[in-house]
Each structure stands twice: as C-alpha cells, then as structure tokens.
CSV table of C-alpha atoms in Angstrom, one decimal:
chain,number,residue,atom,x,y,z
A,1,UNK,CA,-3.4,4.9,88.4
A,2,UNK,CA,-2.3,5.3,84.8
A,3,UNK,CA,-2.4,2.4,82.3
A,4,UNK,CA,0.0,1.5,80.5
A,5,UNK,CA,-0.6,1.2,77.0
A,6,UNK,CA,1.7,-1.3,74.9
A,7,UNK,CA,2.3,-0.3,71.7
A,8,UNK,CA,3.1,-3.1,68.4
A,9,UNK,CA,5.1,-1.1,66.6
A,10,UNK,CA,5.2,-4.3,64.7
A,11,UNK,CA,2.0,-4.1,63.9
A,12,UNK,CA,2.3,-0.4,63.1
A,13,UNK,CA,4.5,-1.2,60.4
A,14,UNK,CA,2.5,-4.0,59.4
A,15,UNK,CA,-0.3,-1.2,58.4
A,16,UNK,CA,2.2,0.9,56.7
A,17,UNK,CA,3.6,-1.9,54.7
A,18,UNK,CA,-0.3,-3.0,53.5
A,19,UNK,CA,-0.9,0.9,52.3
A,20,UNK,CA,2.1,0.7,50.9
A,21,UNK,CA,1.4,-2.2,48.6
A,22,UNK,CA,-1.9,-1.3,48.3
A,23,UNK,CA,-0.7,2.1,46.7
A,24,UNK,CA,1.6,0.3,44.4
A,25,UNK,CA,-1.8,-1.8,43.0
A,26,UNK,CA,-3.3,1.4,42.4
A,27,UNK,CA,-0.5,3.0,40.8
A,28,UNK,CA,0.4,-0.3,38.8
A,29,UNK,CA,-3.3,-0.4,37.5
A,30,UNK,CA,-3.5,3.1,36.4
A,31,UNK,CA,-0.8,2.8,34.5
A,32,UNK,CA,-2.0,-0.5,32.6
A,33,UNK,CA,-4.8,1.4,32.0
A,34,UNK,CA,-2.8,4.4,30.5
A,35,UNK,CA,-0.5,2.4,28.4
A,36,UNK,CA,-2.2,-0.9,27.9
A,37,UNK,CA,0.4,-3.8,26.5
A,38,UNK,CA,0.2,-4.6,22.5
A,39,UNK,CA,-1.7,-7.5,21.8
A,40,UNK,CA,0.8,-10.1,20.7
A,41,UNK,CA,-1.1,-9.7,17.3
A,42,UNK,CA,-0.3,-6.2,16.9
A,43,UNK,CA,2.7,-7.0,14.6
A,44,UNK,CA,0.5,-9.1,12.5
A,45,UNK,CA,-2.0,-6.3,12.3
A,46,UNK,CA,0.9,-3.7,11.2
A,47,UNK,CA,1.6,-5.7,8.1
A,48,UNK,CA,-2.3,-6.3,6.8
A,49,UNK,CA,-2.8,-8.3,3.8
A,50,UNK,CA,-2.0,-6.8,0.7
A,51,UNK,CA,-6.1,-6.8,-0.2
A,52,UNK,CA,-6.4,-4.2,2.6
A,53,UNK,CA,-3.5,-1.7,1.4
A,54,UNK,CA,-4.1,-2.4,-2.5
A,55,UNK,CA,-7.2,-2.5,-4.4
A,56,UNK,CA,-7.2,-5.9,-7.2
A,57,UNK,CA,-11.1,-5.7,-8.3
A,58,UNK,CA,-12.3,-8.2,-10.0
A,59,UNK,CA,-13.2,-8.2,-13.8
A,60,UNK,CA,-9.8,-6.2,-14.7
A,61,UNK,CA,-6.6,-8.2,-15.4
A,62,UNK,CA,-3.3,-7.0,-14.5
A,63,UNK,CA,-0.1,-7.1,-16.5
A,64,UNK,CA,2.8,-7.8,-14.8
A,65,UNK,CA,4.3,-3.8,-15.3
A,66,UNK,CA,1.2,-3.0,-12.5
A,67,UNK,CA,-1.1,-1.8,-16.1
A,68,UNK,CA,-4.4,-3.2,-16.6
A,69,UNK,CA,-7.0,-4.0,-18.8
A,70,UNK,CA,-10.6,-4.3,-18.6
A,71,UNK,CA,-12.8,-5.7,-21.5
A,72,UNK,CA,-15.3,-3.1,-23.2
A,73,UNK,CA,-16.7,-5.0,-26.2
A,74,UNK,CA,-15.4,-7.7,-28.0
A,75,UNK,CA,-13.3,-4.9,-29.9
A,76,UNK,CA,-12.7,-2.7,-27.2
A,77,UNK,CA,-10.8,-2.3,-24.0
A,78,UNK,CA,-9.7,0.5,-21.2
A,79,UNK,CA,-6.7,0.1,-20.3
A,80,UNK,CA,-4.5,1.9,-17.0
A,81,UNK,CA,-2.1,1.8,-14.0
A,82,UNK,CA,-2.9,-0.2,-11.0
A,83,UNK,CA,-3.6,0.9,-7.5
A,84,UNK,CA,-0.3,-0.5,-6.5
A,85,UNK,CA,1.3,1.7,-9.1
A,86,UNK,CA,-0.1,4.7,-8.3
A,87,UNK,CA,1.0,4.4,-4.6
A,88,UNK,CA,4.2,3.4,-6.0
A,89,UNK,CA,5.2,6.2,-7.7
A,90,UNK,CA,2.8,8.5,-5.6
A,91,UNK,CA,1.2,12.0,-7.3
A,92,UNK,CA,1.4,12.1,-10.9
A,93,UNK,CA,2.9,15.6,-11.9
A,94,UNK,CA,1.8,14.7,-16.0
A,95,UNK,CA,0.8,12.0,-18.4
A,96,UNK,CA,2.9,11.1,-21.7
A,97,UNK,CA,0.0,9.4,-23.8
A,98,UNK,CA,0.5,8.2,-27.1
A,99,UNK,CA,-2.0,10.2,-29.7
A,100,UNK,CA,-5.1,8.6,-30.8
A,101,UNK,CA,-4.4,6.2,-33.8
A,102,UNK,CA,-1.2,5.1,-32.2
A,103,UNK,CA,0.3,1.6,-32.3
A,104,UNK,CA,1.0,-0.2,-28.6
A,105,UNK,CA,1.9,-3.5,-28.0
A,106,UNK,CA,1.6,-6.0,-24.9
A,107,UNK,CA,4.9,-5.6,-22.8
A,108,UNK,CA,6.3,-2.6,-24.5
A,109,UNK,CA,6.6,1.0,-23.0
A,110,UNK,CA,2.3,2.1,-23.5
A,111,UNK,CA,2.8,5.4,-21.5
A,112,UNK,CA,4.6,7.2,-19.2
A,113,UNK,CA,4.2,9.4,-16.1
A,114,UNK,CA,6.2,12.3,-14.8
A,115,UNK,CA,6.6,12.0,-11.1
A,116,UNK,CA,8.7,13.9,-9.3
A,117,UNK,CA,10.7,15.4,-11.9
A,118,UNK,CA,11.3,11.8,-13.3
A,119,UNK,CA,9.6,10.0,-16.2
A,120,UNK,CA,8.3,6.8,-15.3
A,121,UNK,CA,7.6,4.4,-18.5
A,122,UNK,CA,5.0,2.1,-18.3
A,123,UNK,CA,3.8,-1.3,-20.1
A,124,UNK,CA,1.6,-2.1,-22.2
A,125,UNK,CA,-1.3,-4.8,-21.1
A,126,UNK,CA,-2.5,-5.2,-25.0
A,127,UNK,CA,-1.6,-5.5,-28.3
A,128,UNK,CA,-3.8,-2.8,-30.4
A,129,UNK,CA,-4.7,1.1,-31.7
A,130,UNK,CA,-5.2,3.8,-29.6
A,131,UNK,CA,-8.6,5.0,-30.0
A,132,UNK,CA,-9.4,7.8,-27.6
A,133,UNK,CA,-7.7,9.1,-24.4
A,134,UNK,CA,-9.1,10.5,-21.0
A,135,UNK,CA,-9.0,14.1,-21.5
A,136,UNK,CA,-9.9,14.5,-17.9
A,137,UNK,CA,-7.3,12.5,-16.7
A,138,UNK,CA,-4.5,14.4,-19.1
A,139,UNK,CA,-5.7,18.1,-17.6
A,140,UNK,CA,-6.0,16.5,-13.7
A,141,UNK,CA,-3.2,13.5,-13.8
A,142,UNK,CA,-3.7,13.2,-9.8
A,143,UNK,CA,-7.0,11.3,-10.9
A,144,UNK,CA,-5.0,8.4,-11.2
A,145,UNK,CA,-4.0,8.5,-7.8
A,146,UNK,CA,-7.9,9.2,-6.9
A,147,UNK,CA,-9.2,6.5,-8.7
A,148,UNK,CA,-7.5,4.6,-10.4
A,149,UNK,CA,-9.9,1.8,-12.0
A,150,UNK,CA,-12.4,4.8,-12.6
A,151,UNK,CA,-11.9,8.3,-13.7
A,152,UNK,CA,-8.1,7.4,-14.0
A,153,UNK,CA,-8.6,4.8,-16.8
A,154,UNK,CA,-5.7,6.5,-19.4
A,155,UNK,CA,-6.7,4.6,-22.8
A,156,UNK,CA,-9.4,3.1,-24.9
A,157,UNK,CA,-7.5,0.8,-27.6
A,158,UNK,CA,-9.2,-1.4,-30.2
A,159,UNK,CA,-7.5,-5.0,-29.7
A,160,UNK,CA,-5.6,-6.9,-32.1
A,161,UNK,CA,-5.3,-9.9,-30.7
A,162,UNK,CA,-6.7,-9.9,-27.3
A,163,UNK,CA,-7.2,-13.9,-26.5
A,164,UNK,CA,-3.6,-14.2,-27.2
A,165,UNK,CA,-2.9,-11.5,-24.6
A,166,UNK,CA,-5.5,-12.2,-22.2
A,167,UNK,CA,-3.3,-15.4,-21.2
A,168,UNK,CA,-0.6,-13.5,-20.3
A,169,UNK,CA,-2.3,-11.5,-17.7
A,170,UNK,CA,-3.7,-11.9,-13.8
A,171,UNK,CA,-6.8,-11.6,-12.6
A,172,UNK,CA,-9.0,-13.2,-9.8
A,173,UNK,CA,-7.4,-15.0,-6.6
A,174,UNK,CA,-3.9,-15.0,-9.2
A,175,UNK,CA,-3.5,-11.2,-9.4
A,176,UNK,CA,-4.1,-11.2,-5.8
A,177,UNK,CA,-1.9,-13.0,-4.7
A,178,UNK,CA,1.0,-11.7,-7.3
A,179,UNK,CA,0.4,-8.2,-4.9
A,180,UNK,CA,0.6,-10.1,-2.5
A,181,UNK,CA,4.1,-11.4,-3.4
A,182,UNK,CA,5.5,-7.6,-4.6
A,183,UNK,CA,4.6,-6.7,-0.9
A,184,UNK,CA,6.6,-9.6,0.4
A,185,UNK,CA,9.5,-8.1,-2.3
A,186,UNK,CA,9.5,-4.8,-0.7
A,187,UNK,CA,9.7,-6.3,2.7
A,188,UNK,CA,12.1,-8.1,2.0
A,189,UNK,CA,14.5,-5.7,-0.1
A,190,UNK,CA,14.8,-3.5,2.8
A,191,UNK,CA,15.0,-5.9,5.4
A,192,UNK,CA,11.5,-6.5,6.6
A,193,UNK,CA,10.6,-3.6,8.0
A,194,UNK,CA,7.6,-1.9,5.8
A,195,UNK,CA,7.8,1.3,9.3
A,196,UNK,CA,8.5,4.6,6.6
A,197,UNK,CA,5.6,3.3,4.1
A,198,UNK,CA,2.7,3.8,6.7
A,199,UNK,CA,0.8,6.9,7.6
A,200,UNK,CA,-0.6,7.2,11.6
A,201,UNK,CA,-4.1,4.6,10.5
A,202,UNK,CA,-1.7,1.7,9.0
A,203,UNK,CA,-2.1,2.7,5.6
A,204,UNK,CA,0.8,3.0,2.8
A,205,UNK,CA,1.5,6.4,2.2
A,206,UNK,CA,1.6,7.7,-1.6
A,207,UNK,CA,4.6,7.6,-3.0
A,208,UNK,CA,6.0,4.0,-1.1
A,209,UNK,CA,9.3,4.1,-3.7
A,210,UNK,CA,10.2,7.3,-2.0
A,211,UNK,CA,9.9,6.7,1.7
A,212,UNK,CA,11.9,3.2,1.1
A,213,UNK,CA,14.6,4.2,-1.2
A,214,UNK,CA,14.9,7.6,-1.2
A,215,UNK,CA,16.7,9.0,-3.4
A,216,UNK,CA,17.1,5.9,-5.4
A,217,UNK,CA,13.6,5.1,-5.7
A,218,UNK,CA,13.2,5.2,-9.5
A,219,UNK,CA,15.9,2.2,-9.1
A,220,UNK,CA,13.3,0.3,-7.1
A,221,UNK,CA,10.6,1.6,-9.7
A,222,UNK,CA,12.1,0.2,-12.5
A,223,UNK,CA,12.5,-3.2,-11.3
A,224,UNK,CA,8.5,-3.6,-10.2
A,225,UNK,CA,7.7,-2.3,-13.0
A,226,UNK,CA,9.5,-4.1,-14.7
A,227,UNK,CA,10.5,-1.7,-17.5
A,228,UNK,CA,14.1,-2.5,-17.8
A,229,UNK,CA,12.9,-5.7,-19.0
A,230,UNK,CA,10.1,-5.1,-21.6
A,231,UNK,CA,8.0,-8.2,-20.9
C-alpha cells in the first residue's frame, strides 16, 4: 500500500522566500563593497586647508599683490610671485622685468607676466634698485610655476628702506592665514563651490582664474592681485 506523502507547500515557499533574502544580502553586500558610501568627511576633505593647496614657507613675507620678499643681507633682498599667484594665473607665456638699475617701489606695478595673451601687472613688495635679474627664469618663465620660492625668484633689489616696508608685509601663522582667507574669497565669489579648480587627486589646477571665470578671469585677477588698487 502506497503512502501518502503530504507535501507543505508552505514550507516550500518558506525555503524559497529564505534564498531569496539571502540573495538579496549577497547582492546588497557586493555592491557596498563596489561603491562604498562617502564618509561624511569627504566634503571636508574636498576643500583641504589652504596650507595643503598653497605653499606660505616660512622666512619669506608676502605682500598683499601675492609678491614676496626674502631677506639676503642687510642690503639685499630676492624678491617674486607667490605660489598662489602662479596657480592663479597658471603658465607664464613671458616676463616683463624692469632692467637692472631700475627704480621699484612697495605697492606699485614691480613686473608683469604675459599669460595667456594677457599682461598681468604685478606689485611691488619693496622699496629699492634693481640690481640683477634671473636670466634663467626670463629664457624659461614656466620656472615660476615650477618653483616659485626657488629657481623662480624674478629680482635681486638693494633696499631703500626695508624696516619701513617689512611692516607692511605677512609672514608666519599671518600670511597663512591671509591664503587662507583669499580661498574663502574664491569660494565664495562663485558660490561655494571650488568643483572646476581641482584636478582628479584634489589638487588646484594651474591656472584657477581660468576654470572659475572663464573668460573673465583677468577681472578676478585684478582684484586678488590687487592691481587696480596700487597698495
């Protein structure tokens, strides 16, 4: 005699339903794995302290117009553009130096760069005589870009009143945090969003004016450089 065999489909489905969910774990965790979440820090990270996107060393002080100065001798200084300058205005195309002898004075045009078919003046950090230029820098102007506190320096002048301009100039924890206030400016002016200015690894790209203002960046160079001022 046969037995009958009873059959849960209940329980049946029961099975199905516990692969079912079990498949959906799997899935869920593969895909977590894939794409993990941002960190709710990630923002944060995106928008690093200035220190980390622009070089301020210490022992140079910074005039206002992003040039800066860095004591030789008592009757000598070197004088330049800043990092934040350089990745400003991006690749220098040419420099406009004054000749050796010449006369610059603290807050006045001191040089200017050709950048993308634009001359860019430039301030003055000191008061004093040109004494000898950076021939290097004059036949290879993307030095500046390179390395700008080094090979890139532009100017040796002889001082002619140096304590007097010293106290108009940054340096230290001060000329840090000035950068860090220009950065806030430029998040700010285009409504706090900083996206076009960084390559793939979170770093500014060179030329920032460009890739925020397009092609009104001179407009936006002006202003941090503060050259329609003359300070």
């Amino acid at each position: 005699m046969e037995t009958f065999t009873y059959v849960d489909i209940y329980a049946t489905k029961g099975i199905e339903y516990i692969i079912v969910i079990f498949f959906l774990f799997i899935v869920i965790f593969f895909w977590r794995f894939i794409w993990p979440p941002l960190p709710e820090a990630a923002e944060e990270e995106l928008f690093p302290g200035a220190g980390e996107w622009f070089h301020v060393p210490e022992g140079y002080y910074f005039h206002q117009g992003h040039s800066w100065l860095r004591r030789e001798r008592p009757d000598l200084v070197t004088v330049g553009l800043d990092d934040f300058a350089q990745k400003l205005l991006g690749r220098a195309d040419n420099l406009r130096l004054p000749g050796s002898g010449a006369t610059i004075r603290q807050g006045e045009v001191g040089w200017s760069i050709d950048v993308a078919s634009k001359t860019i003046d430039m301030l003055s950090p000191v008061d004093g005589e040109v004494v000898a230029l950076n021939a290097e820098v004059m036949d290879f102007p993307e030095i500046v870009n390179q390395d700008p506190y080094g090979r890139g320096w532009l100017m040796k002048i002889r001082p002619t009143r140096l304590s007097g301009n010293l106290t108009h100039l940054l340096s230290g924890r001060l000329a840090k945090d000035w950068i860090e206030g220009i950065v806030d400016f430029l998040r700010e002016s285009v409504g706090g969003s900083l996206g076009p200015v960084y390559h793939d690894g979170g770093q500014p790209v060179s030329g920032i004016a460009r890739a925020l203002y397009g092609d009104r960046w001179h407009e936006l160079v002006e202003e941090v450089l503060r050259t329609g001022e003359e300070v």
